[in-house]
Coordinates of C-alpha atoms in Angstrom, one line a residue:
M16 CA 32.4 48.7 -28.7
S17 CA 31.0 45.7 -30.7
Y18 CA 27.8 43.9 -29.5
V19 CA 29.3 40.3 -30.5
M20 CA 32.1 40.5 -27.9
S21 CA 31.6 38.0 -25.9
K22 CA 30.1 38.4 -22.7
G23 CA 32.7 36.7 -20.5
K24 CA 35.4 39.2 -22.1
L25 CA 32.8 42.1 -21.7
R26 CA 32.4 41.6 -18.0
L27 CA 36.6 40.9 -17.7
L28 CA 37.3 44.4 -19.4
A29 CA 34.0 46.9 -18.3
P30 CA 35.0 47.0 -14.6
A31 CA 38.1 48.4 -15.4
L32 CA 36.9 50.4 -17.8
L33 CA 33.9 52.0 -16.4
L34 CA 36.4 52.8 -13.3
T35 CA 38.7 54.8 -15.3
T36 CA 35.7 56.6 -17.0
L37 CA 34.5 57.2 -13.9
V38 CA 37.6 58.9 -12.2
A39 CA 38.1 61.1 -15.3
C40 CA 34.5 62.3 -14.4
S41 CA 34.8 62.7 -11.1
G42 CA 37.9 65.3 -12.0
K43 CA 36.1 67.8 -13.8
D44 CA 34.1 70.7 -12.5
E45 CA 30.8 70.4 -12.8
P46 CA 29.0 73.1 -14.6
A47 CA 27.0 75.9 -12.7
A48 CA 23.9 75.6 -14.2
P49 CA 23.2 72.3 -16.5
A50 CA 21.9 72.8 -20.2
A51 CA 18.4 71.8 -21.2
A52 CA 18.4 68.6 -22.1
P53 CA 17.9 67.2 -25.8
A54 CA 14.5 65.6 -27.0
T55 CA 14.3 62.0 -26.8
P56 CA 12.6 60.0 -29.4
A57 CA 9.2 59.5 -28.2
A58 CA 8.8 55.9 -26.8
A59 CA 5.8 54.1 -25.1
A60 CA 5.7 55.0 -21.0
P61 CA 6.8 51.7 -19.0
A62 CA 5.2 50.8 -16.1
A63 CA 8.1 52.3 -13.6
P64 CA 10.2 54.8 -14.2
V65 CA 13.5 53.6 -15.8
V66 CA 15.5 55.2 -13.8
A67 CA 14.1 54.9 -9.8
D68 CA 12.8 58.2 -8.4
K69 CA 15.3 57.9 -5.5
V70 CA 18.0 57.7 -8.0
Q71 CA 17.2 60.9 -9.6
A72 CA 16.6 62.8 -6.3
M73 CA 20.4 62.2 -5.5
D74 CA 23.2 65.0 -6.0
T75 CA 26.4 64.4 -8.6
Q76 CA 28.4 63.3 -5.8
Q77 CA 26.2 60.6 -4.6
L78 CA 25.7 59.2 -7.6
R79 CA 29.1 59.3 -8.7
D80 CA 30.3 57.3 -5.7
L81 CA 27.4 54.9 -5.9
A82 CA 28.2 53.8 -9.2
S83 CA 31.7 53.6 -8.4
A84 CA 30.4 50.9 -5.7
A85 CA 28.0 49.2 -8.1
L86 CA 30.9 48.6 -10.7
R87 CA 33.2 47.3 -7.9
D88 CA 30.3 44.9 -6.6
N89 CA 29.5 43.8 -10.5
R90 CA 25.7 45.8 -10.5
M91 CA 25.9 47.0 -13.7
Y92 CA 22.2 46.6 -14.7
A93 CA 20.4 45.0 -11.5
P94 CA 19.3 44.9 -9.4
A95 CA 16.7 47.7 -9.9
G96 CA 16.9 50.9 -8.4
D97 CA 20.7 50.2 -7.3
N98 CA 22.8 49.6 -10.5
A99 CA 25.6 51.8 -12.3
M100 CA 23.2 51.9 -15.1
E101 CA 20.8 53.9 -13.3
Y102 CA 23.4 55.7 -11.6
Y103 CA 24.8 56.8 -14.7
L104 CA 21.4 57.7 -16.4
A105 CA 20.7 59.8 -13.4
L106 CA 24.2 61.4 -14.0
R107 CA 23.3 62.0 -17.6
D108 CA 20.2 63.9 -16.9
K109 CA 22.1 66.0 -14.5
L110 CA 25.2 66.4 -16.6
P111 CA 24.3 65.8 -20.3
G112 CA 27.6 67.2 -21.8
D113 CA 29.9 65.1 -19.9
A114 CA 31.3 62.6 -22.6
S115 CA 32.9 60.1 -19.8
I116 CA 29.4 59.8 -18.5
K117 CA 28.1 59.1 -22.2
S118 CA 31.4 56.6 -22.5
A119 CA 29.8 54.7 -19.4
L120 CA 26.9 54.0 -20.6
T121 CA 27.8 52.6 -23.8
D122 CA 30.5 50.4 -22.0
L123 CA 27.6 49.2 -20.2
Q124 CA 25.0 49.0 -22.8
P125 CA 26.0 45.6 -24.1
Y126 CA 25.9 44.0 -21.0
T127 CA 22.1 45.0 -20.4
L128 CA 21.5 43.9 -23.6
I129 CA 22.6 40.4 -22.9
A130 CA 21.1 40.3 -19.6
A131 CA 17.5 41.3 -21.3
E132 CA 18.4 38.6 -24.0
Q133 CA 18.6 36.0 -21.0
A134 CA 15.9 37.5 -19.4
L135 CA 13.7 36.5 -22.2
S136 CA 15.0 33.4 -22.6
R137 CA 13.4 32.5 -19.0
E138 CA 10.3 34.8 -20.0
D139 CA 11.1 36.4 -17.1
F140 CA 9.2 39.6 -19.0
T141 CA 8.8 42.1 -16.4
E142 CA 13.1 41.9 -16.3
T143 CA 13.0 41.8 -20.2
Q144 CA 11.3 44.7 -20.4
R145 CA 13.0 47.1 -17.6
L146 CA 16.5 45.8 -19.1
I147 CA 14.8 47.2 -22.6
A148 CA 13.9 50.3 -21.2
L149 CA 17.5 51.0 -19.5
V150 CA 19.1 50.4 -23.2
E151 CA 16.3 52.9 -24.9
K152 CA 16.7 55.2 -22.3
V153 CA 21.0 55.0 -23.0
D154 CA 20.1 55.1 -27.1
P155 CA 16.9 54.9 -28.5
T156 CA 18.4 53.7 -31.6
A157 CA 19.9 50.9 -30.2
P158 CA 19.7 48.1 -33.6
A159 CA 18.5 45.4 -31.4
L160 CA 16.2 47.2 -29.4
P161 CA 13.4 46.0 -32.2
R162 CA 14.3 42.7 -32.0
L163 CA 14.3 42.2 -28.1
K164 CA 10.9 44.2 -28.2
Q165 CA 9.7 42.0 -31.2
G166 CA 11.0 39.1 -29.3
V167 CA 9.0 40.2 -26.0
T168 CA 5.9 40.7 -27.8
G169 CA 6.3 36.9 -29.3
S170 CA 7.3 35.4 -26.3
M171 CA 4.2 36.8 -24.0
Q172 CA 1.9 36.2 -27.0
V173 CA 3.6 32.2 -26.9
A174 CA 3.3 32.1 -23.4
E175 CA -0.2 33.4 -23.3
R176 CA -1.4 30.8 -25.8
R177 CA 0.8 28.5 -23.5
T178 CA -1.2 29.3 -20.5
V179 CA -4.4 28.9 -22.2
E180 CA -3.6 25.7 -23.6
E181 CA -2.2 24.7 -20.1
A182 CA -5.6 25.8 -18.7
D183 CA -7.9 24.1 -21.1
K184 CA -5.3 21.2 -20.9
A185 CA -5.8 21.3 -17.1
K186 CA -9.3 21.7 -17.6
K187 CA -9.8 19.0 -19.9
D188 CA -7.6 16.7 -17.4
A189 CA -10.2 18.1 -14.3
E190 CA -13.1 16.8 -16.7
T191 CA -11.3 13.6 -17.6
R192 CA -10.4 12.8 -14.0
A193 CA -14.4 13.3 -12.7
K194 CA -15.4 11.4 -15.6
Q195 CA -13.2 8.6 -14.7
Q196 CA -14.1 9.3 -10.8
V197 CA -17.9 9.0 -11.8
E198 CA -17.0 5.7 -13.8
Q199 CA -15.0 4.2 -11.0
Q200 CA -18.0 5.1 -8.5
R201 CA -20.2 3.5 -11.2
L202 CA -17.8 0.1 -11.0
A203 CA -17.7 0.3 -7.6
Q204 CA -21.4 0.0 -6.8
Q205 CA -21.8 -2.2 -9.8
Q206 CA -19.0 -4.5 -8.5
A207 CA -20.7 -4.2 -4.5
A208 CA -24.0 -5.1 -6.5
E209 CA -22.4 -7.8 -8.3
A210 CA -20.9 -9.2 -4.9
T211 CA -23.8 -8.7 -3.3
A212 CA -25.9 -10.9 -5.8
A213 CA -23.6 -13.9 -5.3
Q214 CA -23.2 -13.7 -1.8
Q215 CA -27.3 -14.0 -1.9
L216 CA -26.8 -16.7 -4.6
A217 CA -24.1 -18.4 -2.7
A218 CA -26.7 -18.6 0.4
K219 CA -29.5 -19.7 -1.6
Q220 CA -27.6 -22.2 -3.3
E221 CA -26.1 -23.7 0.4
A222 CA -29.3 -23.8 1.7
A223 CA -30.7 -25.5 -1.1
R224 CA -27.8 -28.1 -0.6
K225 CA -28.3 -28.6 2.9
D226 CA -31.9 -28.8 1.9
S227 CA -30.9 -31.7 -0.5
E228 CA -28.8 -33.2 2.3
R229 CA -31.0 -33.3 4.7
L230 CA -34.0 -34.8 2.5
E231 CA -31.8 -37.4 0.7
A232 CA -30.4 -38.5 4.7
E233 CA -34.3 -38.6 5.6
R234 CA -34.9 -40.9 2.3
Q235 CA -32.2 -42.8 3.0
A236 CA -33.2 -43.1 7.0
A237 CA -36.7 -44.0 5.5
V238 CA -35.1 -46.3 3.4
R239 CA -32.9 -48.4 6.5
R240 CA -35.9 -48.4 8.2
E241 CA -38.1 -50.0 5.6
A242 CA -35.3 -52.8 4.9
E243 CA -35.0 -53.5 8.9
Q244 CA -38.8 -53.8 8.9
R245 CA -38.5 -55.9 5.8
S246 CA -35.9 -58.0 7.0
A247 CA -36.9 -58.3 11.0
A248 CA -40.6 -59.7 9.4
Q249 CA -38.8 -62.3 7.4
A250 CA -36.9 -63.3 10.5
A251 CA -39.6 -63.5 12.4
A252 CA -41.1 -65.4 9.9
Q253 CA -38.4 -67.8 9.1
Q254 CA -38.6 -68.0 13.2
A255 CA -42.0 -68.6 13.5
A256 CA -41.9 -71.6 10.2
A257 CA -38.4 -73.4 12.0
P258 CA -39.0 -76.4 13.7
K259 CA -38.3 -75.6 18.0
P260 CA -35.3 -77.1 19.0
A261 CA -35.1 -79.6 21.9
A262 CA -34.8 -78.8 24.9
A263 CA -31.5 -78.9 26.6
P264 CA -31.4 -82.1 29.1
A265 CA -31.1 -81.4 32.3
L266 CA -27.5 -81.5 34.0
R267 CA -26.9 -83.4 37.0
A268 CA -23.5 -82.6 38.8
V269 CA -22.1 -86.1 40.0
S270 CA -18.5 -84.3 41.1
T271 CA -17.7 -80.1 41.7
P272 CA -14.8 -79.9 43.2
A273 CA -14.0 -76.3 44.8
P274 CA -11.2 -74.1 43.3
R275 CA -8.0 -73.9 44.9
Y276 CA -7.7 -70.2 46.0
P277 CA -4.8 -67.9 44.8
A278 CA -1.8 -68.2 47.5
D279 CA -1.3 -64.4 46.5
A280 CA -5.2 -63.5 46.7
L281 CA -5.2 -65.3 49.9
R282 CA -2.7 -63.2 51.6
S283 CA -4.1 -60.1 50.3
G284 CA -6.9 -60.9 51.0
T285 CA -9.3 -60.6 47.3
S286 CA -11.9 -62.1 46.7
G287 CA -14.0 -62.2 43.3
E288 CA -16.1 -63.9 40.9
V289 CA -15.7 -65.7 37.6
L290 CA -18.1 -66.4 34.9
V291 CA -17.1 -69.7 33.0
E292 CA -18.9 -71.1 29.9
L293 CA -18.5 -74.8 29.6
T294 CA -19.7 -77.4 27.8
I295 CA -20.6 -81.1 28.8
G296 CA -20.2 -83.9 26.4
T297 CA -22.7 -86.8 26.2
D298 CA -20.5 -88.6 29.0
G299 CA -20.7 -86.0 31.5
S300 CA -17.7 -85.2 31.5
V301 CA -16.3 -81.2 30.6
T302 CA -14.9 -81.3 26.9
D303 CA -14.4 -77.0 26.3
A304 CA -14.5 -74.3 29.0
R305 CA -13.8 -70.6 28.4
V306 CA -14.0 -67.6 30.8
L307 CA -16.4 -64.9 30.0
R308 CA -16.0 -62.4 32.7
A309 CA -13.8 -61.8 35.5
T310 CA -13.7 -60.0 38.7
P311 CA -10.8 -58.9 39.6
A312 CA -9.5 -59.7 35.9
R313 CA -6.5 -62.3 35.7
T314 CA -6.6 -63.5 39.4
F315 CA -8.8 -66.2 39.2
D316 CA -9.2 -67.2 35.8
R317 CA -6.9 -69.8 36.0
E318 CA -8.2 -71.9 38.9
A319 CA -11.4 -71.4 38.1
L320 CA -10.4 -73.2 34.7
N321 CA -8.7 -76.0 36.3
A322 CA -12.0 -76.5 38.7
V323 CA -14.2 -76.4 36.3
K324 CA -12.5 -78.8 33.6
R325 CA -12.3 -81.6 36.4
W326 CA -16.3 -81.1 37.0
K327 CA -18.7 -84.8 36.1
F328 CA -22.1 -84.7 35.0
E329 CA -24.0 -87.8 34.8
P330 CA -24.2 -88.9 30.9
I331 CA -26.3 -86.4 28.8
S332 CA -28.0 -87.9 25.2
S333 CA -26.5 -84.6 23.5
P334 CA -23.7 -82.5 24.3
T335 CA -25.1 -78.9 26.1
T336 CA -23.2 -75.9 26.8
T337 CA -23.5 -74.1 30.5
R338 CA -22.3 -71.4 32.3
R339 CA -21.4 -71.1 35.8
T340 CA -20.1 -68.6 38.5
L341 CA -17.8 -69.4 40.5
A342 CA -17.2 -67.8 43.7
F343 CA -13.7 -66.7 45.4
A344 CA -13.8 -65.3 49.5
P345 CA -10.8 -65.5 51.4
N346 CA -12.3 -67.4 54.9
K347 CA -12.5 -65.5 58.0

């Protein structure tokens, strides 16, 4: 069978072909005593037996049944210990002259080679070596074996180098991260120290500013006090130098009619008083009057002003201003 046949076509043809071969094998009589198996070329011993010990221990009928079932389930080369390749290899060891068994192994070999190449491509070296061992046990001279073995060796070396490179890279990355962490910690400490120094400097500057403001306020207060003292001294000097004002003329009332009691206040029994400032002319008449304080407010103001404006005093030498308090109390 050609090795260039596609995997899909082989998968479609192999089960029917192998089942036909198996039926032919099951119809033959087993020899009384199998002849000694021919010597096979020496090969490197795999880590595990090519055919599982439990498979080798089975009898021929059991191997035929299991091989047939494995083909129906498409278990041509896997899983290990339960596949058609191992069952037929065990049958060949027991029946070395059976041509149908050899034909079945020849038909299964391309599938196993393809599976080995796929395992190699995904770097599953354990599975690759197991499948190569199966192929080698079927045909030690298979043309694809050297290439596959070389591919395993090369791929393992590449994977090993990659593992070493990845380990070196991981180590370098870890060292870089450690250095970065150290640098970050150093920067964090430096930033913390700078922040603390900045806070201390800001506190000192704030204290200095407050001291400066306090000193400036004290200086300005001192300047104001000095200016007030100078002004007071100047005023005192001016007052002392100014001529004494003439004494206010004595007022003698001629007529001071009492104010009228407001009707509302009288009915409610409200009492109060009004402080009035009035100006008296030289003829003794009241020339101006205004309310300075009234209790209660705006109750007796008008009547108080009306009353004082009618007041008369003896003539005086110069106008003068005086104050009078008018009391309002209801008769009891």
